[in-house]
Short mmCIF file of C-alpha atoms in Angstrom, two decimals:
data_model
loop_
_atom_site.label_atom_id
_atom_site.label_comp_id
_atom_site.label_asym_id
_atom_site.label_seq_id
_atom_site.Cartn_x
_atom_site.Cartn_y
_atom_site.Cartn_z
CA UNK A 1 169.17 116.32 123.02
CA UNK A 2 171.01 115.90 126.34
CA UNK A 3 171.19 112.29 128.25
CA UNK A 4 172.66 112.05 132.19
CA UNK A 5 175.15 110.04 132.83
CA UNK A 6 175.16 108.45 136.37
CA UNK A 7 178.13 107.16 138.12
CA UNK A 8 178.46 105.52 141.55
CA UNK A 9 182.56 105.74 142.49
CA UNK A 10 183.80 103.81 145.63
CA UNK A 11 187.45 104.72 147.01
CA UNK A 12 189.24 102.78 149.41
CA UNK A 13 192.07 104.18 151.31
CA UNK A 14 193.99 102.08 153.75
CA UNK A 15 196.39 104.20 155.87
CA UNK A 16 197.86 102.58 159.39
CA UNK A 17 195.38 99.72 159.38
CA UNK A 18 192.39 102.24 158.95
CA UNK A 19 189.90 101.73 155.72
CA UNK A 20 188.38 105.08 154.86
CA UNK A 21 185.35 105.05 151.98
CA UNK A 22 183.99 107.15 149.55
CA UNK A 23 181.05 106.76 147.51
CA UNK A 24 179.72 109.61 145.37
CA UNK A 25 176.20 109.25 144.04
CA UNK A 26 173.93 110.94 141.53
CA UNK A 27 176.94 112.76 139.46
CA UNK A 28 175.10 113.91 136.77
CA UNK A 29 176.88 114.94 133.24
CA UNK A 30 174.68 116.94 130.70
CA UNK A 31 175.84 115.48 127.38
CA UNK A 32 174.32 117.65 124.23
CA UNK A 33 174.21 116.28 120.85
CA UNK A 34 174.13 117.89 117.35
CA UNK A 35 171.55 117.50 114.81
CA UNK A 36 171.67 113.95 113.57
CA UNK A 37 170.38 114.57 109.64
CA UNK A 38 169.15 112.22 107.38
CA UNK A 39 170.89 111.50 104.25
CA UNK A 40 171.60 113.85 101.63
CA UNK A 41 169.58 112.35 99.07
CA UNK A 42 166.30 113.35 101.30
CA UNK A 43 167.69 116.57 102.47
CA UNK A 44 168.56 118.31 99.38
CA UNK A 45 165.42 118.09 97.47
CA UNK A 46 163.34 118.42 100.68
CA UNK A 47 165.12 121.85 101.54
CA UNK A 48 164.47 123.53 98.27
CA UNK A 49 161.12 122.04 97.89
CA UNK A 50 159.69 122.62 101.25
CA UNK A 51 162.05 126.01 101.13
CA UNK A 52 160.03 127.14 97.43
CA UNK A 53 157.10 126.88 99.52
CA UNK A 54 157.76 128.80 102.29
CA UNK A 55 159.14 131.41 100.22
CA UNK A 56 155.90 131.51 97.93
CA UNK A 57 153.62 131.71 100.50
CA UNK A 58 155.80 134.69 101.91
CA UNK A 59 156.26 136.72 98.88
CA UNK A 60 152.08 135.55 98.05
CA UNK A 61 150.86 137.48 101.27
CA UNK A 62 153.70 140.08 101.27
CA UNK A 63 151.48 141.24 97.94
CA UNK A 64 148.21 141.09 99.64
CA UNK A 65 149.27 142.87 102.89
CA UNK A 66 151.25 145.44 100.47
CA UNK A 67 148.56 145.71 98.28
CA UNK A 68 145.91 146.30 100.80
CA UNK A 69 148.20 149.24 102.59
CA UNK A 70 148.70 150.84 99.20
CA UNK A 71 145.86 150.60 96.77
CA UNK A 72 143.08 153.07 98.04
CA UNK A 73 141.04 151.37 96.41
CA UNK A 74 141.32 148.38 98.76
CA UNK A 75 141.43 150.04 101.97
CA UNK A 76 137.62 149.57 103.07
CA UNK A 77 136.58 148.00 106.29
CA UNK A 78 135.53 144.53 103.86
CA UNK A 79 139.38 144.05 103.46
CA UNK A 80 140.56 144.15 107.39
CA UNK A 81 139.47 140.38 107.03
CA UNK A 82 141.44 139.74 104.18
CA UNK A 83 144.65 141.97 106.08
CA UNK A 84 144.34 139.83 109.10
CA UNK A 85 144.31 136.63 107.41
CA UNK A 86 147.17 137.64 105.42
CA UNK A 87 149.25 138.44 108.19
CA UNK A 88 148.37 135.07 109.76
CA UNK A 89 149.52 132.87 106.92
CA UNK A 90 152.55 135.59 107.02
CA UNK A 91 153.10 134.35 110.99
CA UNK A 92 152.88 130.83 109.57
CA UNK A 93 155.65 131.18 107.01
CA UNK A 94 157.85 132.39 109.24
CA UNK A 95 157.54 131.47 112.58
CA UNK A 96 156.54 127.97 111.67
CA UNK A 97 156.99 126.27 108.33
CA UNK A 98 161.33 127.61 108.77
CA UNK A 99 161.29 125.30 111.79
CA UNK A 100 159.17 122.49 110.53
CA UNK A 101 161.90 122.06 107.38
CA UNK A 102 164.65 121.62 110.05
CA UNK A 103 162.36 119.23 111.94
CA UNK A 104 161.89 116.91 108.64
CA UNK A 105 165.87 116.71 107.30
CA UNK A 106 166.79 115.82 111.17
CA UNK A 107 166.37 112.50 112.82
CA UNK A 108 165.66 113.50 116.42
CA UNK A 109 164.95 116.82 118.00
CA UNK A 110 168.23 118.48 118.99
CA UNK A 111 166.88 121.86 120.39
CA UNK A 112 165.38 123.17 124.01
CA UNK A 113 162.23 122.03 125.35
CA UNK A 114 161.33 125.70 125.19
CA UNK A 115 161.87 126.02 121.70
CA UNK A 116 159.54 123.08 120.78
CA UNK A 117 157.04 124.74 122.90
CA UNK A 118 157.10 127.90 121.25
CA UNK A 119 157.07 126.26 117.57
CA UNK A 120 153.82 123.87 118.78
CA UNK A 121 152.27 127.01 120.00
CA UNK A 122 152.84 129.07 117.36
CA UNK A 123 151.86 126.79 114.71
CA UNK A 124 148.71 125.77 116.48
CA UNK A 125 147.69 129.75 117.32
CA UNK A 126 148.37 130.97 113.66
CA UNK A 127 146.79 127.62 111.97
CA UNK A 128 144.00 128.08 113.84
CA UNK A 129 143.73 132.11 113.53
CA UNK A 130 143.84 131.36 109.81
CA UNK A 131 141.39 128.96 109.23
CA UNK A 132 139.17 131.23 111.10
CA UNK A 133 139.68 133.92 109.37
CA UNK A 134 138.11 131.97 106.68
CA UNK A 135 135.14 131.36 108.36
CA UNK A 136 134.98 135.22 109.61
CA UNK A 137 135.15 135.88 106.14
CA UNK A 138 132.51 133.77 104.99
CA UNK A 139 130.24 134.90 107.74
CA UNK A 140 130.76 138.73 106.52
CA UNK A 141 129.67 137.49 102.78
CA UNK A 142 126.68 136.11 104.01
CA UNK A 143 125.49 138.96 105.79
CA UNK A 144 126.48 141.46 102.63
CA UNK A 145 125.08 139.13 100.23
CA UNK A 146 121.07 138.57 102.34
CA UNK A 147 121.09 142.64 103.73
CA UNK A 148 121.74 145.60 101.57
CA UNK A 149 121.84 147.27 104.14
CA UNK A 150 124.77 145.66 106.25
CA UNK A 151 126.91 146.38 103.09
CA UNK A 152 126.40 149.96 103.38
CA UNK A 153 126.49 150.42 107.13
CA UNK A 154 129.59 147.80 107.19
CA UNK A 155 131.28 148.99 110.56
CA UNK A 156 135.17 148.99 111.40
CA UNK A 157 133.83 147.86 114.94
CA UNK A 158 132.13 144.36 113.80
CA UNK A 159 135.13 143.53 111.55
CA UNK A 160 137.29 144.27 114.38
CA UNK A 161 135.24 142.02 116.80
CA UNK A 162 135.77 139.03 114.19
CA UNK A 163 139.27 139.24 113.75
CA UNK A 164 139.65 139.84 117.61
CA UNK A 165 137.50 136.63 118.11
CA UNK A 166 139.77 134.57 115.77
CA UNK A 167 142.74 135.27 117.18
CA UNK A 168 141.09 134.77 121.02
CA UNK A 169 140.22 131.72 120.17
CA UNK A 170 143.63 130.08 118.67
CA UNK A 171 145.16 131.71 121.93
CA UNK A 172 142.33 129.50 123.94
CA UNK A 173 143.84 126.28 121.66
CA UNK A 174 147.14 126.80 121.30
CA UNK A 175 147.89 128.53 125.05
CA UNK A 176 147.33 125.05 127.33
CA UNK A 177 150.19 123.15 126.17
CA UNK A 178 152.69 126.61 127.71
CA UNK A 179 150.39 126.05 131.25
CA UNK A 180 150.84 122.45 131.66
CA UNK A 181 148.43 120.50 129.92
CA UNK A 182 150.74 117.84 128.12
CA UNK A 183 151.49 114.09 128.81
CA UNK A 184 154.77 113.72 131.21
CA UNK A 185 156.02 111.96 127.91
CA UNK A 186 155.58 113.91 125.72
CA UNK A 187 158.86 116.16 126.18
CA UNK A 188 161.40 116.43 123.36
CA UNK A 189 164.77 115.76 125.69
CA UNK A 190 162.93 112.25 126.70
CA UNK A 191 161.55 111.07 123.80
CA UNK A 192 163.61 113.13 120.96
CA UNK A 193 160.73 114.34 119.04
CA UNK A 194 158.31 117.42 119.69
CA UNK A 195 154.97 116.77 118.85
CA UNK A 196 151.43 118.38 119.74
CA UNK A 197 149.67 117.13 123.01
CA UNK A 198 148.07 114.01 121.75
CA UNK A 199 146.30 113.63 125.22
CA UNK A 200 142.10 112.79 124.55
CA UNK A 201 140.30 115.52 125.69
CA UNK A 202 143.14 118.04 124.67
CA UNK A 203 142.66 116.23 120.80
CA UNK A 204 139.35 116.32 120.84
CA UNK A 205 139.20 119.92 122.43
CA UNK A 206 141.58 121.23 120.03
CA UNK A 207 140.59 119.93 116.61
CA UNK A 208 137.15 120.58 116.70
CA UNK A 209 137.53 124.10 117.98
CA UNK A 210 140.10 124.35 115.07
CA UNK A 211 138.45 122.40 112.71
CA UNK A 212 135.62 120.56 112.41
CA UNK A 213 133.23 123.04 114.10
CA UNK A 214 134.80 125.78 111.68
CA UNK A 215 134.29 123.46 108.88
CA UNK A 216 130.57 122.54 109.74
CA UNK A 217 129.63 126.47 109.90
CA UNK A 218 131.32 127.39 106.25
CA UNK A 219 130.62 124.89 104.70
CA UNK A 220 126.44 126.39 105.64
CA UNK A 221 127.14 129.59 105.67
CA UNK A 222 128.56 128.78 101.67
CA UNK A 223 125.55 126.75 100.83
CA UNK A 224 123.29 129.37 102.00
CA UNK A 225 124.90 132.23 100.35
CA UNK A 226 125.24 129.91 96.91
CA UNK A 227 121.00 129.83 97.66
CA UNK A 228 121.00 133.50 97.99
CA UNK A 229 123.07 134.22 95.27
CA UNK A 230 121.66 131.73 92.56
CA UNK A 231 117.93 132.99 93.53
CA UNK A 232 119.29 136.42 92.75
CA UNK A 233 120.70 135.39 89.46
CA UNK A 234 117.05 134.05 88.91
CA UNK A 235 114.99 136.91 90.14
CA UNK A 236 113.99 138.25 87.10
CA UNK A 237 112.85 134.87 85.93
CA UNK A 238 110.76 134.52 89.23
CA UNK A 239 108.77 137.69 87.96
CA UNK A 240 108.55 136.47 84.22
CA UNK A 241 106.60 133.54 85.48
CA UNK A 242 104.58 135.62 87.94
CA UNK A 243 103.32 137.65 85.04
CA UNK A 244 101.46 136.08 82.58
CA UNK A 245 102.24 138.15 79.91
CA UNK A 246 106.20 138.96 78.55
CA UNK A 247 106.27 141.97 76.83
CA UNK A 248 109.26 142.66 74.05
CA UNK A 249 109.52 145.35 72.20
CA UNK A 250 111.49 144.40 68.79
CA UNK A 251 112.43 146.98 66.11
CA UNK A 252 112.26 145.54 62.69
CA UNK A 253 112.93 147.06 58.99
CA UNK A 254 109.33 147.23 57.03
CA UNK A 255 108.99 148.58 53.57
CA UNK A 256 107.97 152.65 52.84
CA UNK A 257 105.18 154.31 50.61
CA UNK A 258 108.30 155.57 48.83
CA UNK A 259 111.76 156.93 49.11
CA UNK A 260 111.95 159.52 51.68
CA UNK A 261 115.16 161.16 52.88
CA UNK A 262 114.93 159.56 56.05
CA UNK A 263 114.86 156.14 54.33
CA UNK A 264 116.59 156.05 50.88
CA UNK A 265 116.40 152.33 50.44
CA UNK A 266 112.79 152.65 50.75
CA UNK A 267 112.98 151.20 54.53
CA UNK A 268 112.26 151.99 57.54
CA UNK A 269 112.16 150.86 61.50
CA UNK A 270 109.62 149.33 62.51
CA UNK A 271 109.03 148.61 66.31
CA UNK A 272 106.42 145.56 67.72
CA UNK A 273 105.00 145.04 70.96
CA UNK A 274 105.05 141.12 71.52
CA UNK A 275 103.80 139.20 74.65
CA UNK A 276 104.55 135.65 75.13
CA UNK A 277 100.72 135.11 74.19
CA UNK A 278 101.17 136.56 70.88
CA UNK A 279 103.98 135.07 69.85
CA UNK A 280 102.69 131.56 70.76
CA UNK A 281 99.46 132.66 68.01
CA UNK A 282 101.08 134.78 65.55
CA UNK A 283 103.55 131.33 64.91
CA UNK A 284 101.10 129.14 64.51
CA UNK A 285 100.76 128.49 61.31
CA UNK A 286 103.84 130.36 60.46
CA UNK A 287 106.90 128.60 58.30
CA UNK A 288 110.06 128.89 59.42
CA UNK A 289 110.89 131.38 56.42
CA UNK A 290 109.07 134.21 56.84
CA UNK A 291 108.16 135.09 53.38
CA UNK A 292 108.00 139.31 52.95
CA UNK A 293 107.02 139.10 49.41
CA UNK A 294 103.75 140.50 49.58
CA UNK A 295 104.42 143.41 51.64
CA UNK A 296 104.14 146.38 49.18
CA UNK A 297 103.90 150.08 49.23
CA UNK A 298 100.48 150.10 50.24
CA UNK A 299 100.64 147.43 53.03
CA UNK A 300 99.24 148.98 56.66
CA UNK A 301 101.17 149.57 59.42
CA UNK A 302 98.79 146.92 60.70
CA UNK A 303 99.54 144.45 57.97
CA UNK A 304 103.29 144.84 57.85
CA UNK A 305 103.07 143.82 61.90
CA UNK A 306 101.37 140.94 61.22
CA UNK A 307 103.74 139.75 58.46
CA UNK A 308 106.86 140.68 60.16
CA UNK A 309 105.78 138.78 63.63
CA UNK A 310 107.12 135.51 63.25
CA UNK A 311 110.74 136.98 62.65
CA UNK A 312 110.23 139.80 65.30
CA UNK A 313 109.38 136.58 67.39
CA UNK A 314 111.97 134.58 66.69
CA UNK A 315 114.36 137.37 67.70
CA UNK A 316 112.43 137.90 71.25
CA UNK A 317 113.29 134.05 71.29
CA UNK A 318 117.13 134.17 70.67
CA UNK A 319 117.61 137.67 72.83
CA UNK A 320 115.85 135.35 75.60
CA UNK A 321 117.52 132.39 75.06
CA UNK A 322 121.12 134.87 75.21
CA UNK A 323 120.03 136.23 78.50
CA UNK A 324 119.23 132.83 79.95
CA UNK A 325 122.51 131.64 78.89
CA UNK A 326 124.36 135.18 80.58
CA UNK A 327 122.64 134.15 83.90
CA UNK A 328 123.46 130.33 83.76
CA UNK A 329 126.93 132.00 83.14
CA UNK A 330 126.99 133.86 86.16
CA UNK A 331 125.26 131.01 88.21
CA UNK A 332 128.19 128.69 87.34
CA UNK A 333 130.69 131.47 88.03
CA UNK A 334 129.39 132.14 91.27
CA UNK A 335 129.10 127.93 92.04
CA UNK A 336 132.82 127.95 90.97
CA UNK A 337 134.31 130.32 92.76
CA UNK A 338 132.76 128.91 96.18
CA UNK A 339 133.55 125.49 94.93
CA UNK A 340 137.13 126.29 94.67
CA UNK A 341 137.70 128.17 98.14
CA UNK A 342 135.90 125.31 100.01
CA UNK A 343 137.10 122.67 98.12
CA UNK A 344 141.08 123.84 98.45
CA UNK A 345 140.71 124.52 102.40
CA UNK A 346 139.13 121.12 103.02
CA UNK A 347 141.81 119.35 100.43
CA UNK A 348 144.56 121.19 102.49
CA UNK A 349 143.04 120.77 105.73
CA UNK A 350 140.78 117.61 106.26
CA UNK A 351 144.18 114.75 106.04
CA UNK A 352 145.70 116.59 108.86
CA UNK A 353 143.15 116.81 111.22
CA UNK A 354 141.97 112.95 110.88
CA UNK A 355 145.06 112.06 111.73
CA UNK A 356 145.28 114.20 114.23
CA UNK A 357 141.87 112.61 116.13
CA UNK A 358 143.58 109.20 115.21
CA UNK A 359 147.13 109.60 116.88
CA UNK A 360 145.76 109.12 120.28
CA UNK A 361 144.21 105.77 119.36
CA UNK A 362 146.68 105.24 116.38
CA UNK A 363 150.17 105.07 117.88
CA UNK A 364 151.65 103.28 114.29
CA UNK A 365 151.15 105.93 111.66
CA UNK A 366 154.14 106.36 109.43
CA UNK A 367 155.99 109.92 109.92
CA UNK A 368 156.41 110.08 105.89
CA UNK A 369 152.11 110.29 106.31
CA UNK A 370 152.27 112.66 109.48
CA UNK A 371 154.76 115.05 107.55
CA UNK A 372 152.66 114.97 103.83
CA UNK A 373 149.59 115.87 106.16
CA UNK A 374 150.80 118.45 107.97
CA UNK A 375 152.96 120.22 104.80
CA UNK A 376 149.51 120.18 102.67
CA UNK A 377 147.96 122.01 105.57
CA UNK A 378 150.62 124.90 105.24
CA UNK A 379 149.99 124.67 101.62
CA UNK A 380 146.79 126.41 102.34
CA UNK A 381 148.32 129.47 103.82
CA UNK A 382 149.82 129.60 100.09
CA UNK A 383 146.74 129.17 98.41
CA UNK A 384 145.05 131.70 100.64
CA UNK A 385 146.49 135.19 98.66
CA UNK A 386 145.64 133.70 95.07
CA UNK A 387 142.10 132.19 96.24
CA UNK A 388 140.77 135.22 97.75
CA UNK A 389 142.37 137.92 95.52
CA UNK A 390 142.62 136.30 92.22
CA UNK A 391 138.91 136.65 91.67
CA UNK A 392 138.73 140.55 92.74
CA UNK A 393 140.37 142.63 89.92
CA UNK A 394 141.14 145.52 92.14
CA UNK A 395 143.84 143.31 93.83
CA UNK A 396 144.82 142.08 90.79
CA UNK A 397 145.37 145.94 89.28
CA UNK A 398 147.42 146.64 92.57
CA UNK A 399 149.46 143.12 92.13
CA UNK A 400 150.64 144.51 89.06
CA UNK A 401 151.35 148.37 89.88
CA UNK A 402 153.30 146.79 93.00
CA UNK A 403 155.27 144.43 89.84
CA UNK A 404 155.58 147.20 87.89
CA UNK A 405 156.85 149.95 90.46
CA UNK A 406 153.84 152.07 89.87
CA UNK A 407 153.49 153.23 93.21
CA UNK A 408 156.80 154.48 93.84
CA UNK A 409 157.14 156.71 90.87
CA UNK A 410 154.36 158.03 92.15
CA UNK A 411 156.09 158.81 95.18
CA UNK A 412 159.22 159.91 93.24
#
């Protein structure tokens, strides 16, 4: 931080009766001061803390980027999404979040004005790139998931255009602050801190282009595909119901004329058209035992049917009931796995931008609150390589070859 000193110096001279003066103005004396830190008892467990983070979320999208690169297996045009966003959260981690731990253990802000410019605009361009990255992403499910076809004719060019749009538009957010649009105040030698613009418009301008418009479009864009995906899960159903018959066909032991080579035990396989319709009859009546007794050698093939439909029915009931239960499975998976990817960007993410629309009304919020926010919001650039990989086991197979040194004994 560096403070002028000005000094006004008036020198009288007398010399044969004569009274010469001086007066020097304006002498100005750049005085620069080292990092004031806070006490030791907040810096140490801060460091490694904030320090375990940075170095997660490092190593966490080192894998994915590595993985990506090396597993052929991942290197389709769905991924460049996933690449891209990885590399983001990588230019967070480094360029950012190093700087952002000095800023928290020090009192005041003891580096250039340029520097604090850089980090703002930095952390604002690969914040923003991130979080839409996310949305870019969720955009590209939605269009695999409601057209077949866009899966298979999936160009490089459309991926390309996303991930250039991202990026254009965190340079459109993050660039105004480097061409002037700040308050005269807000400058780091004056008021020893660096902080984002927290002019009106700019706020306004700047967290719902990296926000809360984002936000609004996932957050339909997962809804809708959750539609899509759970009336897929369904679709069979939907038929079943069209159709007012079910068929089943259930293979069921029925006694022989005899012992035959083919059936020693003097049984054999027996296999049953059912419908819903004849179910629903051949039950009524029916116990829940079915009672086989009377089923001899010289029962019809006819007869033995009849007595053998209220088991063959009950076992149409359970496979049924088994498949139902398979698809609620899926349906729940599918719910889940959206669940968790909206629910941990919006955790990470929503605290830091309401505070960020209230600091330019809200002049009193405690830093402690300001720094929690804005730490859980980097958090998400850790979360980002387990949330989006940890459900696909091709990046979990390459995770491991890349642990285990698979893929350079394959190169040795």
């Amino acid at each position: 931080m560096e403070t002028n000193l000005t000094a006004s110096l008036s020198v009288l001279v007398g010399y044969n009766g004569t009274t010469v003066s001086f007066e020097v103005e304006e002498i100005s004396t750049p005085v620069v001061f080292g990092p004031q830190v806070k006490s030791l008892d907040f810096v140490i467990p801060t460091t490694i803390f904030l320090g375990l983070m940075v170095l997660a979320t490092i190593i966490g999208n080192v894998f994915v980027i590595a993985a990506i690169l090396l597993e052929k297996n991942l290197q389709n045009v769905a991924n460049y999404l996933i690449l891209s966003l990885a590399v983001a959260d990588l230019m967070v981690a480094t360029l950012v979040m190093p700087i952002s731990i000095l800023n928290e253990v020090t009192k005041t802000w003891f580096l250039q004005n340029e520097v604090c410019d850089m980090w703002i605009t930095f952390d604002m361009l690969c914040c923003t790139a991130s979080i839409l990255h996310l949305v870019a992403i969720s955009v590209d499910r939605y269009w695999a998931v409601t057209n077949i076809d866009y899966v298979r004719n999936r160009s490089a060019k459309t991926i390309l255009i996303m991930i250039a749009i991202a990026w254009f538009v965190g340079l459109c957010i993050s660039m105004p602050r480097l061409l002037g649009w700040r308050n005269p105040d807000n400058v780091p030698s004056k008021s020893g801190m660096c902080m984002i613009n927290r002019d009106i418009v700019y706020t306004f301008f700047s967290t719902g282009g990296a926000f809360y418009v984002p936000t609004i479009i996932m957050l339909i864009i997962y809804v809708k595909i959750y539609q899509v995906a759970r009336s897929r899960i369904r679709k069979k159903n939907f038929i079943k119901k069209q159709s007012k018959k079910q068929k089943y066909v259930i293979t069921v032991p029925s006694p022989t004329n005899g012992l035959t080579e083919s059936s020693p035990n003097g049984i054999t396989e027996t296999s049953i058209m059912l419908d819903e319709t004849s179910c629903v009859n051949g039950l009524n009546g029916c116990s829940d035992k079915n009672d086989n007794s009377k089923l001899t050698a010289n029962t019809s093939s006819e007869e033995v049917k009849l007595a053998l439909l209220p088991n063959a029915c009950v076992n149409a009931a359970k496979a049924k009931k088994q498949k139902e239960k398979l698809e609620m499975k899926r349906e729940r998976k599918a719910a889940r796995t959206l669940g968790i990817i909206t629910g941990a960007y919006i955790v990470c993410w929503l605290p830091f931008f309401i505070i960020a629309l209230s600091n330019p009304f809200l002049q009193n919020i405690p830093d402690i609150v300001n720094s929690i926010v804005l730490w859980l919001g980097y958090f998400n650039s850790s979360l980002n390589p387990v949330i989006y990989t940890i459900f696909n086991p091709e990046f979990r197979n390459a995770f491991q070859k890349i642990l285990f040194g698979k893929y350079t004994r394959r190169r040795n």
